């Protein structure tokens, strides 16, 4: 919005040359981060008071860690603060004609709505389990598949008109038309290693990445500050990939596909980092407010969608290694428990408790130790992912 406003003012007042600074993506990104940070810090106390007045407190499952029972009643659904800060800041600073930012905003809002409904059932209906997993997964799948279908053609073309042309060409070919090389699955750390996916392969992979990342972040959000800081770090590095991919010179030099318009996603990533840091101010141990599914599902969906657009799905899995391990620990624990119960008549466990952060708590680590160590691991993984830009 501010970009269009300054362009209009420059037409009226050509002598106002200082307004040209708004044309620079890097300037608008810094301002987006600062705007989101200030919005979060300013509105945080009022939101926490309101949630407390409405008695929107976090329900704790009966089988949870005993040390977590003291957290019962802590205000939840604080992720709404993150989404508000991201939304306002992004709308202020990004180019409204950019289709990639809009699709990321739509996915983020959609997953946030699912999380809101889930949290609402937990706090209003006093049901710690919230929305049934099948219902939640169904709505995630609807949004994920629509986004994946759109991105399969949007990544391959430069504007929505050409996206429609490619889509109808695919239908006319009997659903067998291939996508351009820029839509291939890129293997990091290798110069020219990539794998053609085709339309169906692209849709399936994108769906898995978007929905999988959303649920992985949600599973990680179990300790004070555990999920939000990795989201900030991973999102910040993904912003660098967006900037490089959207720049014809940098992408060619670094042997990455050039995707016109992807650079504008740096605005969203910067806003996500600023909003995340503001939320961490209130979510750091001992937390004054919890993110809830409204924040975790939305942020995970946003990261997954951005990774699909800039063709860095593998790098996202690498940098978000903590998210991946948290999700895998639940899958392995549940699968092994069901297998042993069927075979031996008694369910057995691999981990002391899942997700993985609870295993380490059961092993004797303090909550703050688990959180900070997981942050350090994420930082190292983000540096490794960032190095893939040059080590090819």
XYZ file of C-alpha atoms in Angstrom:
392
model
C 0.000 0.000 0.000
C 2.743 2.466 0.933
C 4.607 1.578 -2.263
C 1.647 2.607 -4.431
C 1.093 5.718 -2.321
C 4.686 6.897 -2.702
C 4.628 6.209 -6.435
C 1.508 8.389 -6.737
C 3.113 11.132 -4.652
C 6.229 11.057 -6.837
C 4.083 11.663 -9.901
C 2.486 14.671 -8.209
C 5.737 15.932 -6.714
C 8.763 14.849 -8.818
C 11.013 16.944 -6.574
C 10.367 14.561 -3.659
C 13.240 12.309 -4.620
C 13.580 10.885 -1.128
C 10.452 8.815 -1.753
C 12.459 6.623 -4.134
C 13.754 4.757 -1.100
C 10.376 2.987 -0.960
C 11.223 1.303 -4.263
C 14.007 -0.677 -2.595
C 12.933 -4.131 -1.468
C 15.559 -4.240 1.280
C 14.323 -0.976 2.818
C 10.707 -2.121 2.801
C 11.737 -5.456 4.342
C 13.516 -3.781 7.237
C 10.529 -1.514 7.788
C 8.154 -4.496 7.635
C 10.127 -6.260 10.362
C 10.183 -3.147 12.545
C 6.475 -2.482 11.987
C 5.490 -6.032 12.927
C 7.775 -5.941 15.974
C 6.292 -2.668 17.246
C 2.715 -3.819 16.615
C 3.359 -7.021 18.550
C 5.028 -5.271 21.487
C 2.360 -2.563 21.626
C -0.695 -4.830 21.436
C 0.695 -7.800 23.378
C -0.172 -6.645 26.932
C -3.719 -5.648 25.950
C -4.293 -8.980 24.187
C -3.030 -10.945 27.178
C -5.325 -8.996 29.515
C -8.293 -9.595 27.208
C -7.601 -13.310 26.901
C -7.291 -13.515 30.683
C -10.599 -11.678 31.183
C -12.322 -14.040 28.747
C -10.729 -16.965 30.607
C -9.254 -18.319 27.385
C -6.720 -20.422 29.233
C -4.668 -23.338 27.987
C -6.168 -26.732 28.949
C -3.554 -29.286 29.962
C -4.039 -32.954 29.127
C -4.211 -35.302 32.105
C -1.307 -37.369 30.772
C 0.946 -34.344 30.270
C 4.192 -33.687 32.150
C 3.527 -32.993 35.807
C 5.701 -29.877 35.628
C 3.297 -28.463 33.036
C 0.211 -28.661 35.231
C 1.115 -25.279 36.722
C 0.622 -23.769 33.249
C -3.065 -24.651 33.237
C -5.063 -21.479 32.676
C -2.269 -19.515 30.982
C -3.868 -17.479 28.156
C -3.656 -19.195 24.779
C -4.518 -18.252 21.176
C -1.734 -15.660 21.335
C -0.865 -16.643 17.777
C -3.603 -14.209 16.744
C -1.189 -11.438 17.778
C 1.459 -12.829 15.433
C -0.956 -13.090 12.512
C -2.294 -9.579 13.115
C 1.209 -8.099 13.174
C 2.250 -10.025 10.063
C -0.909 -9.110 8.177
C -0.858 -5.386 8.914
C 2.868 -5.033 8.311
C 2.831 -7.022 5.072
C -0.149 -5.124 3.690
C 1.579 -1.845 4.442
C 4.913 -2.635 2.815
C 4.517 -5.162 -0.009
C 3.599 -4.615 -3.651
C -0.122 -5.446 -3.812
C 0.214 -6.690 -7.400
C 2.460 -9.559 -6.305
C 0.601 -12.876 -6.599
C 3.020 -14.907 -4.465
C 2.559 -12.807 -1.339
C -1.202 -13.070 -1.714
C -1.181 -16.877 -1.930
C 1.068 -17.087 1.148
C -1.267 -14.720 2.997
C -4.293 -16.808 1.996
C -2.676 -20.063 3.153
C -1.552 -18.450 6.408
C -5.027 -17.073 7.092
C -6.686 -20.377 6.166
C -4.503 -22.473 8.453
C -4.874 -19.829 11.148
C -8.670 -20.157 10.912
C -8.388 -23.921 11.373
C -6.182 -23.380 14.402
C -8.607 -20.800 15.774
C -11.494 -23.257 15.551
C -9.373 -25.929 17.236
C -8.295 -23.617 20.069
C -11.840 -22.331 20.519
C -13.137 -25.826 21.095
C -10.403 -26.421 23.642
C -11.034 -23.312 25.694
C -14.824 -22.903 25.299
C -15.869 -26.537 25.326
C -13.109 -27.400 27.814
C -11.901 -30.234 25.579
C -8.083 -30.568 25.718
C -8.120 -32.572 22.466
C -9.879 -29.810 20.503
C -10.956 -30.400 16.914
C -10.946 -34.088 15.888
C -7.763 -34.881 13.967
C -9.696 -36.098 10.911
C -11.659 -32.883 10.652
C -8.559 -30.767 11.118
C -6.630 -32.779 8.545
C -9.521 -32.533 6.056
C -9.561 -28.737 6.096
C -5.762 -28.567 5.996
C -5.860 -30.845 2.967
C -8.412 -28.655 1.186
C -6.278 -25.534 1.597
C -3.028 -27.395 0.898
C -4.286 -28.959 -2.329
C -5.726 -25.696 -3.666
C -2.442 -23.911 -2.941
C -0.401 -26.750 -4.465
C -2.504 -26.750 -7.638
C -2.142 -23.000 -8.068
C 1.593 -22.988 -7.364
C 2.241 -25.810 -9.839
C 1.452 -23.367 -12.638
C 2.174 -20.061 -10.909
C 5.823 -20.911 -10.245
C 6.236 -21.812 -13.906
C 4.840 -18.575 -15.373
C 5.259 -14.834 -14.874
C 1.655 -13.673 -14.411
C -1.802 -15.038 -13.688
C -2.945 -14.806 -17.326
C -0.143 -17.120 -18.421
C -0.871 -19.327 -15.425
C -4.402 -19.835 -16.750
C -3.048 -20.572 -20.239
C -0.684 -23.209 -18.855
C -3.480 -24.707 -16.769
C -5.834 -25.086 -19.728
C -2.984 -26.442 -21.842
C -2.422 -29.078 -19.164
C -6.113 -30.031 -19.237
C -6.075 -30.121 -23.031
C -3.075 -32.440 -23.043
C -4.963 -35.013 -21.014
C -3.265 -34.008 -17.741
C 0.140 -35.055 -19.043
C 1.834 -31.744 -19.819
C 5.263 -31.309 -18.203
C 6.361 -28.227 -16.266
C 9.405 -26.024 -17.063
C 12.747 -26.915 -15.400
C 12.312 -24.149 -12.816
C 9.573 -26.287 -11.208
C 11.923 -29.254 -10.692
C 12.884 -30.540 -7.252
C 16.282 -28.975 -6.501
C 18.891 -30.971 -4.575
C 21.049 -28.566 -2.513
C 24.864 -28.623 -2.476
C 24.991 -29.883 -6.100
C 25.321 -27.620 -9.132
C 22.916 -29.161 -11.597
C 21.132 -31.960 -9.743
C 17.366 -31.620 -9.947
C 14.471 -33.960 -10.631
C 11.492 -33.229 -12.907
C 8.258 -33.644 -11.005
C 5.569 -33.070 -13.582
C 2.290 -31.465 -12.548
C 1.071 -34.348 -10.391
C 4.435 -34.800 -8.702
C 4.632 -31.067 -7.982
C 1.142 -31.047 -6.473
C 1.796 -34.065 -4.262
C 5.156 -32.764 -3.028
C 3.797 -29.267 -2.402
C 0.823 -30.661 -0.499
C 3.104 -32.758 1.715
C 5.428 -29.823 2.377
C 2.671 -27.309 3.212
C 0.496 -29.580 5.372
C 3.476 -31.446 6.835
C 5.292 -28.278 7.902
C 2.117 -26.878 9.435
C 1.622 -29.959 11.614
C 5.324 -30.252 12.433
C 5.460 -26.704 13.816
C 2.269 -27.378 15.752
C 3.788 -30.478 17.366
C 6.913 -28.515 18.271
C 4.900 -25.844 20.067
C 4.909 -27.527 23.468
C 7.360 -25.547 25.590
C 7.738 -21.838 26.310
C 9.432 -20.246 23.306
C 10.335 -23.557 21.702
C 8.546 -23.144 18.369
C 8.584 -19.403 17.721
C 12.353 -18.845 17.655
C 13.046 -21.620 15.119
C 10.205 -20.164 13.007
C 11.920 -16.767 13.139
C 15.308 -18.216 12.177
C 14.053 -20.493 9.408
C 11.745 -17.795 8.065
C 14.573 -15.256 7.985
C 16.831 -17.540 5.959
C 13.947 -18.416 3.640
C 13.600 -14.674 3.083
C 17.167 -14.603 1.759
C 16.310 -17.424 -0.641
C 13.264 -15.430 -1.764
C 15.408 -12.371 -2.452
C 17.962 -14.370 -4.437
C 15.373 -16.358 -6.393
C 13.492 -13.206 -7.343
C 16.639 -11.460 -8.599
C 17.664 -12.409 -12.153
C 21.360 -11.627 -11.601
C 21.790 -13.330 -8.220
C 19.786 -16.412 -9.175
C 21.823 -16.907 -12.348
C 25.113 -16.493 -10.478
C 24.092 -18.927 -7.727
C 22.568 -21.431 -10.181
C 19.061 -21.123 -8.780
C 15.857 -20.861 -10.824
C 14.744 -17.292 -11.408
C 11.129 -16.887 -10.316
C 9.952 -13.324 -11.040
C 8.041 -11.898 -8.093
C 9.430 -14.282 -5.486
C 11.658 -11.548 -4.072
C 8.644 -9.704 -2.695
C 8.158 -12.595 -0.249
C 11.100 -11.131 1.655
C 8.566 -8.598 2.995
C 6.402 -11.365 4.432
C 9.415 -13.213 5.894
C 10.676 -10.016 7.519
C 7.242 -9.311 8.991
C 7.099 -12.883 10.290
C 10.484 -12.451 11.970
C 9.478 -9.163 13.589
C 6.121 -10.500 14.770
C 7.777 -13.671 16.056
C 10.314 -11.749 18.120
C 7.561 -9.579 19.576
C 5.625 -12.689 20.557
C 8.746 -14.228 22.098
C 8.878 -11.228 24.447
C 5.715 -12.558 26.084
C 6.197 -16.264 25.334
C 9.680 -16.640 26.866
C 9.862 -18.752 30.029
C 7.749 -18.417 32.094
C 5.255 -17.730 29.310
C 2.569 -15.086 29.789
C 0.708 -16.376 26.728
C 0.792 -19.426 24.479
C 0.723 -19.414 20.705
C -1.963 -22.031 20.301
C -2.852 -23.810 17.088
C -3.993 -20.528 15.546
C -0.363 -19.458 15.380
C 1.496 -22.748 14.986
C -0.580 -24.134 12.109
C -0.520 -20.795 10.278
C 3.224 -20.198 10.603
C 4.054 -23.745 9.538
C 1.793 -23.449 6.516
C 3.428 -20.158 5.580
C 6.945 -21.623 5.759
C 5.932 -24.605 3.654
C 4.291 -22.432 0.985
C 7.299 -20.119 0.749
C 9.652 -23.087 0.387
C 7.546 -24.436 -2.478
C 7.580 -21.101 -4.296
C 11.374 -20.700 -4.135
C 11.899 -24.436 -4.838
C 13.747 -25.121 -1.578
C 11.706 -27.925 -0.058
C 14.778 -29.968 0.885
C 16.517 -26.950 2.394
C 13.412 -26.252 4.475
C 13.489 -29.820 5.807
C 17.182 -29.350 6.624
C 16.847 -25.999 8.396
C 13.648 -27.085 10.111
C 15.295 -30.266 11.344
C 13.850 -29.710 14.817
C 10.333 -29.599 13.350
C 11.035 -32.751 11.319
C 12.376 -34.677 14.312
C 9.464 -33.616 16.503
C 6.976 -34.860 13.913
C 8.884 -38.084 13.262
C 9.101 -38.831 16.991
C 5.300 -38.755 17.231
C 4.854 -40.905 14.114
C 7.412 -43.464 15.306
C 6.030 -43.539 18.857
C 2.428 -44.016 17.748
C 3.326 -46.537 15.057
C 5.515 -48.632 17.347
C 2.927 -48.522 20.149
C 0.175 -49.804 17.840
C 2.450 -52.458 16.341
C 3.578 -53.861 19.700
C 0.055 -53.748 21.114
C -1.191 -55.799 18.188
C 1.712 -58.256 18.314
C 2.313 -58.612 22.051
C -1.008 -57.428 23.476
C 0.723 -54.550 25.229
C 1.810 -51.256 23.688
C 5.481 -50.343 24.048
C 7.270 -47.029 23.554
C 10.572 -46.012 22.002
C 10.689 -42.558 23.587
C 9.885 -41.772 27.198
C 7.265 -39.405 25.827
C 6.487 -37.807 22.475
C 6.932 -35.259 20.924
C 10.705 -35.350 21.275
C 11.030 -32.333 23.591
C 9.039 -34.194 26.260
C 11.435 -37.153 25.969
C 14.317 -34.913 26.964
C 12.280 -33.420 29.800
C 11.605 -36.927 31.071
C 15.337 -37.628 30.753
C 16.106 -34.878 33.254
C 16.614 -31.770 31.127
C 14.991 -28.596 32.423
C 12.470 -26.921 30.142
C 14.763 -23.965 29.479
C 17.629 -26.324 28.605
C 15.506 -28.132 26.026
C 14.354 -24.856 24.478
C 17.748 -23.179 24.224
C 19.484 -26.309 22.952
C 16.844 -26.780 20.274
C 17.375 -23.116 19.321
C 21.117 -23.712 18.981
C 20.527 -26.777 16.807
C 18.180 -24.776 14.582
C 20.718 -21.979 14.272
C 23.386 -24.427 13.112
C 20.987 -26.028 10.634
C 19.995 -22.605 9.274
C 23.649 -21.734 8.710
C 24.072 -25.039 6.902
C 21.030 -24.320 4.763
C 22.295 -20.826 4.013
C 25.637 -22.246 2.930
C 23.857 -24.226 0.218
C 23.490 -20.956 -1.687
C 27.198 -21.011 -2.517
C 28.276 -24.603 -1.895
C 26.912 -26.044 -5.099
